[in-house]
PDB file of C-alpha atoms in Angstrom:
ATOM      1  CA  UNK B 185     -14.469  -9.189   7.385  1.00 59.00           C
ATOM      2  CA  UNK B 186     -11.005 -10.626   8.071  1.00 78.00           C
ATOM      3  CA  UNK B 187      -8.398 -12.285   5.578  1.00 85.00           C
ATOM      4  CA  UNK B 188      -7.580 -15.372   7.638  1.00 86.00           C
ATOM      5  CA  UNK B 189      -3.722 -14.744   7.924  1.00 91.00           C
ATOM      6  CA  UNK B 190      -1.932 -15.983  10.772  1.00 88.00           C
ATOM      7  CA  UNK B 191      -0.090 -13.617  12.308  1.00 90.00           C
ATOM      8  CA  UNK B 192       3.445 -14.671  11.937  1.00 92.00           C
ATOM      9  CA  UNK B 193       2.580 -14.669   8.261  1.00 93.00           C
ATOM     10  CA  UNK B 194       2.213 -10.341   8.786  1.00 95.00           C
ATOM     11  CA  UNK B 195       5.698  -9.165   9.185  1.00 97.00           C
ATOM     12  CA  UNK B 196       5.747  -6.252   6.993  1.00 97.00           C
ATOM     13  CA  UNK B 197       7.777  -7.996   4.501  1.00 96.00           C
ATOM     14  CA  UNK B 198       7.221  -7.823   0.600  1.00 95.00           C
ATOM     15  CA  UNK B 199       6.553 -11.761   1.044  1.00 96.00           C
ATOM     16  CA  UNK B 200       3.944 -10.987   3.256  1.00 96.00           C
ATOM     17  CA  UNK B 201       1.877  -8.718   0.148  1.00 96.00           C
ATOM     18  CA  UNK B 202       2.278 -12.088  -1.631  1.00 96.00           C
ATOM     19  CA  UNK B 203      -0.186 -13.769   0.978  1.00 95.00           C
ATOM     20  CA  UNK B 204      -2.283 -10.433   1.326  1.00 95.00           C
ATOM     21  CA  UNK B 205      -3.120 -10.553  -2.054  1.00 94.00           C
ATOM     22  CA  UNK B 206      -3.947 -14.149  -2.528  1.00 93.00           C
ATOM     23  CA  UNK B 207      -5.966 -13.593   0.419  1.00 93.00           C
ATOM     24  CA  UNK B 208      -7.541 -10.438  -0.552  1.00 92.00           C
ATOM     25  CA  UNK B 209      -8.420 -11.754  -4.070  1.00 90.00           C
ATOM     26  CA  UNK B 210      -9.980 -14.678  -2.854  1.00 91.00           C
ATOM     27  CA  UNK B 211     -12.518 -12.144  -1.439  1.00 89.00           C
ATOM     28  CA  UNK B 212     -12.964 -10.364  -4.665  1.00 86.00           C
ATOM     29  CA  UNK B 213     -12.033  -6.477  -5.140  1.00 86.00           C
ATOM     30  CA  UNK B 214     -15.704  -5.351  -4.628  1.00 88.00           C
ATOM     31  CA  UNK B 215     -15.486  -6.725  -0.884  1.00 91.00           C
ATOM     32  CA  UNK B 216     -12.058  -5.693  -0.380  1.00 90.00           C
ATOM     33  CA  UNK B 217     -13.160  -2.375  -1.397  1.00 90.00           C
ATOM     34  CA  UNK B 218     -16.162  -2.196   0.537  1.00 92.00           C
ATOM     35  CA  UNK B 219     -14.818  -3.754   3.417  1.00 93.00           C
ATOM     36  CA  UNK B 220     -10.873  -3.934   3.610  1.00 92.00           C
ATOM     37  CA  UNK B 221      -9.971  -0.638   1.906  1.00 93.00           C
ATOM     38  CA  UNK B 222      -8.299   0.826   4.938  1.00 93.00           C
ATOM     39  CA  UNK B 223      -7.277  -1.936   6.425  1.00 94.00           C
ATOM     40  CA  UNK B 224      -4.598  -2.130   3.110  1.00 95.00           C
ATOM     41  CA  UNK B 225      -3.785   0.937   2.997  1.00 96.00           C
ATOM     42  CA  UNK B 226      -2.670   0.378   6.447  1.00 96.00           C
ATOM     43  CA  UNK B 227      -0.672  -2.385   6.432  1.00 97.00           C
ATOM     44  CA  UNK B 228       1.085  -1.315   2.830  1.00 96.00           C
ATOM     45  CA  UNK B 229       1.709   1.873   4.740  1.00 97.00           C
ATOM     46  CA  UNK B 230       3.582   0.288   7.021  1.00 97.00           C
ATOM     47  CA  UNK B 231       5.540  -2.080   4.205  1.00 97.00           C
ATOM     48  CA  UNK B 232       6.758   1.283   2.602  1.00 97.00           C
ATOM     49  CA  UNK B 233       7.396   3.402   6.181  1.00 97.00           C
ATOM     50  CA  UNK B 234       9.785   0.710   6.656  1.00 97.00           C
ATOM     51  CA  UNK B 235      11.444   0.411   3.457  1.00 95.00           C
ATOM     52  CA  UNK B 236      11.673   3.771   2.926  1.00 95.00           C
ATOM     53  CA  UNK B 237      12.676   4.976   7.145  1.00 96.00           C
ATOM     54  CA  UNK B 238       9.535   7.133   6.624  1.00 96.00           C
ATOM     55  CA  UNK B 239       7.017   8.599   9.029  1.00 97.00           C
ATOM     56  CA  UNK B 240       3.235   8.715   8.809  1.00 97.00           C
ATOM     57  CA  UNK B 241       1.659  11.978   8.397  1.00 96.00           C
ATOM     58  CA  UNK B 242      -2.353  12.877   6.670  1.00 94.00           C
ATOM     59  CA  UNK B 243      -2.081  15.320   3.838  1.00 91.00           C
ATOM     60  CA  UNK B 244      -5.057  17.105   4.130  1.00 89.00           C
ATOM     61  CA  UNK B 245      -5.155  19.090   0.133  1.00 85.00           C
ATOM     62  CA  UNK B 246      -8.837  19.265   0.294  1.00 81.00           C
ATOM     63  CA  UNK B 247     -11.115  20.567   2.691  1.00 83.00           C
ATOM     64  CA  UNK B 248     -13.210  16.785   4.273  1.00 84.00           C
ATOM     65  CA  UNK B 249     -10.652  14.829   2.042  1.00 87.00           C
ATOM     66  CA  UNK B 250      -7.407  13.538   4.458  1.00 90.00           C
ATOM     67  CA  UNK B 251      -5.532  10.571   3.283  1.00 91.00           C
ATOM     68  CA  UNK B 252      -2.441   9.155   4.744  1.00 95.00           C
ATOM     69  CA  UNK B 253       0.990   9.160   3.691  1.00 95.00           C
ATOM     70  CA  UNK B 254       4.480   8.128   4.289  1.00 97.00           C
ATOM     71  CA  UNK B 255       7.038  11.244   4.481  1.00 95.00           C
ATOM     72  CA  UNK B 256      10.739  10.692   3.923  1.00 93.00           C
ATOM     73  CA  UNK B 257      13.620  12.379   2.465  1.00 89.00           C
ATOM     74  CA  UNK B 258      11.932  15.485   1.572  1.00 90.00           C
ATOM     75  CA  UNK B 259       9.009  13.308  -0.150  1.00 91.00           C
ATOM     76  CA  UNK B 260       6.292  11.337  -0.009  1.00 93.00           C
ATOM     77  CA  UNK B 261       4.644   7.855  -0.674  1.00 93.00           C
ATOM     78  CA  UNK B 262       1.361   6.843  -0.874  1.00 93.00           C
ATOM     79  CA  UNK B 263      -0.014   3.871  -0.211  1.00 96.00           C
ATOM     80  CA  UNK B 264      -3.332   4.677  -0.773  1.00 93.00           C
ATOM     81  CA  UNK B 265      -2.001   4.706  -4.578  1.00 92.00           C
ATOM     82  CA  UNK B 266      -1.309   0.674  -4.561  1.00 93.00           C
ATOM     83  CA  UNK B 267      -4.625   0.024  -2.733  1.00 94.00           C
ATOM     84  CA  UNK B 268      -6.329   1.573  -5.570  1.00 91.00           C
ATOM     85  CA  UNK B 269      -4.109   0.618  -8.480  1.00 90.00           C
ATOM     86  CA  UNK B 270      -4.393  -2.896  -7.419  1.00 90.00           C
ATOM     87  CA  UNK B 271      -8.365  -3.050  -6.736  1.00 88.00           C
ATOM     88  CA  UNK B 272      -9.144  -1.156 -10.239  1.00 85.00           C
ATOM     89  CA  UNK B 273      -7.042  -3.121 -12.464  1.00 81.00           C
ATOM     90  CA  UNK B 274      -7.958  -5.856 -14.848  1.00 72.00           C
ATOM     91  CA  UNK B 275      -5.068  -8.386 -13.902  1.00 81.00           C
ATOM     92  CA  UNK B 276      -5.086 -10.405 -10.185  1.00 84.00           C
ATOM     93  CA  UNK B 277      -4.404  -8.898  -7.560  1.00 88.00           C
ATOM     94  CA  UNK B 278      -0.108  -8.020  -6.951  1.00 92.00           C
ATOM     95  CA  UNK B 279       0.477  -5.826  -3.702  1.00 94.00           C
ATOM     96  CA  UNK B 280       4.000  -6.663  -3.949  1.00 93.00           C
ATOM     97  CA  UNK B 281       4.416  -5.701  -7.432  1.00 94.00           C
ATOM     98  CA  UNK B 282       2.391  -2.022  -7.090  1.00 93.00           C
ATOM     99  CA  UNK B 283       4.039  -1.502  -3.614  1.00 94.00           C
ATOM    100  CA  UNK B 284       7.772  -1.761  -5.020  1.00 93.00           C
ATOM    101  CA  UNK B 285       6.318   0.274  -8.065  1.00 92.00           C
ATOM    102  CA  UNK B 286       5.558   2.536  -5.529  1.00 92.00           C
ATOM    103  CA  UNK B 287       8.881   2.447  -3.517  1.00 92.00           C
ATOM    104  CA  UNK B 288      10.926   2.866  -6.957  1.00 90.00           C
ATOM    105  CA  UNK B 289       8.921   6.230  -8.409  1.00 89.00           C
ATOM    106  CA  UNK B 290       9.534   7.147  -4.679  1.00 89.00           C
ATOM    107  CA  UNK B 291      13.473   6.585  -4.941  1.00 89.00           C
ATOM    108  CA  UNK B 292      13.406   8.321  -8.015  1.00 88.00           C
ATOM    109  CA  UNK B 293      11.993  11.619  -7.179  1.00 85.00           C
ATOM    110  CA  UNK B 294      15.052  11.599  -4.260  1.00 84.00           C
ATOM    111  CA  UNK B 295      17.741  11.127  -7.161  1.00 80.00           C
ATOM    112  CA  UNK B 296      16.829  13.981  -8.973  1.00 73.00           C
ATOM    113  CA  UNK B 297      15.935  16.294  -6.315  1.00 65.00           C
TER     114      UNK B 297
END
């Protein structure tokens, strides 16, 4: 399962989470989550690395449970969060609402650190 973007349309910009999640609600969350799950967390991953000048890294707090992350500034940022914020709540779909959520919280913790 694809979400029929053109690639020019994919440039890691918060515009581009606008057409991801018109897309990606089009499909419905139960197919996104069944099919598309990691594909989001990927490409939000990417959104915030760049935002924030991160790097990728897999946190790994559980024995058989990595998940990816963004490391920067002596924090991280995941992206898995918006992927599942977005899929499990109530309103439509907004990846570039929870992904500056994200970014903000993010920006925080560095302030008061």
């Amino acid at each position: 399962m694809i979400l029929d973007i053109l690639d020019d349309r994919l440039d890691f910009s918060y515009e581009s989470l606008d057409v991801v999640s018109s897309q990606a609600e089009s499909y419905g969350s139960d197919k996104v989550q069944a099919y598309l799950y990691d594909n989001l967390v990927a490409y939000i991953g990417e959104v915030i690395r760049r935002k924030v000048k991160g790097n990728w890294d897999v946190r790994q707090d559980y024995p058989g449970c990595a998940y990816p992350i963004i490391s920067a500034k002596n924090n991280v940022v995941m992206p898995i969060n918006v992927v599942w914020r977005v899929l499990y709540e109530l309103e439509p779909m907004d990846l570039r609402k929870e992904t500056t959520n994200e970014i903000r919280r993010f920006l925080l913790k560095c302030q008061h650190r």
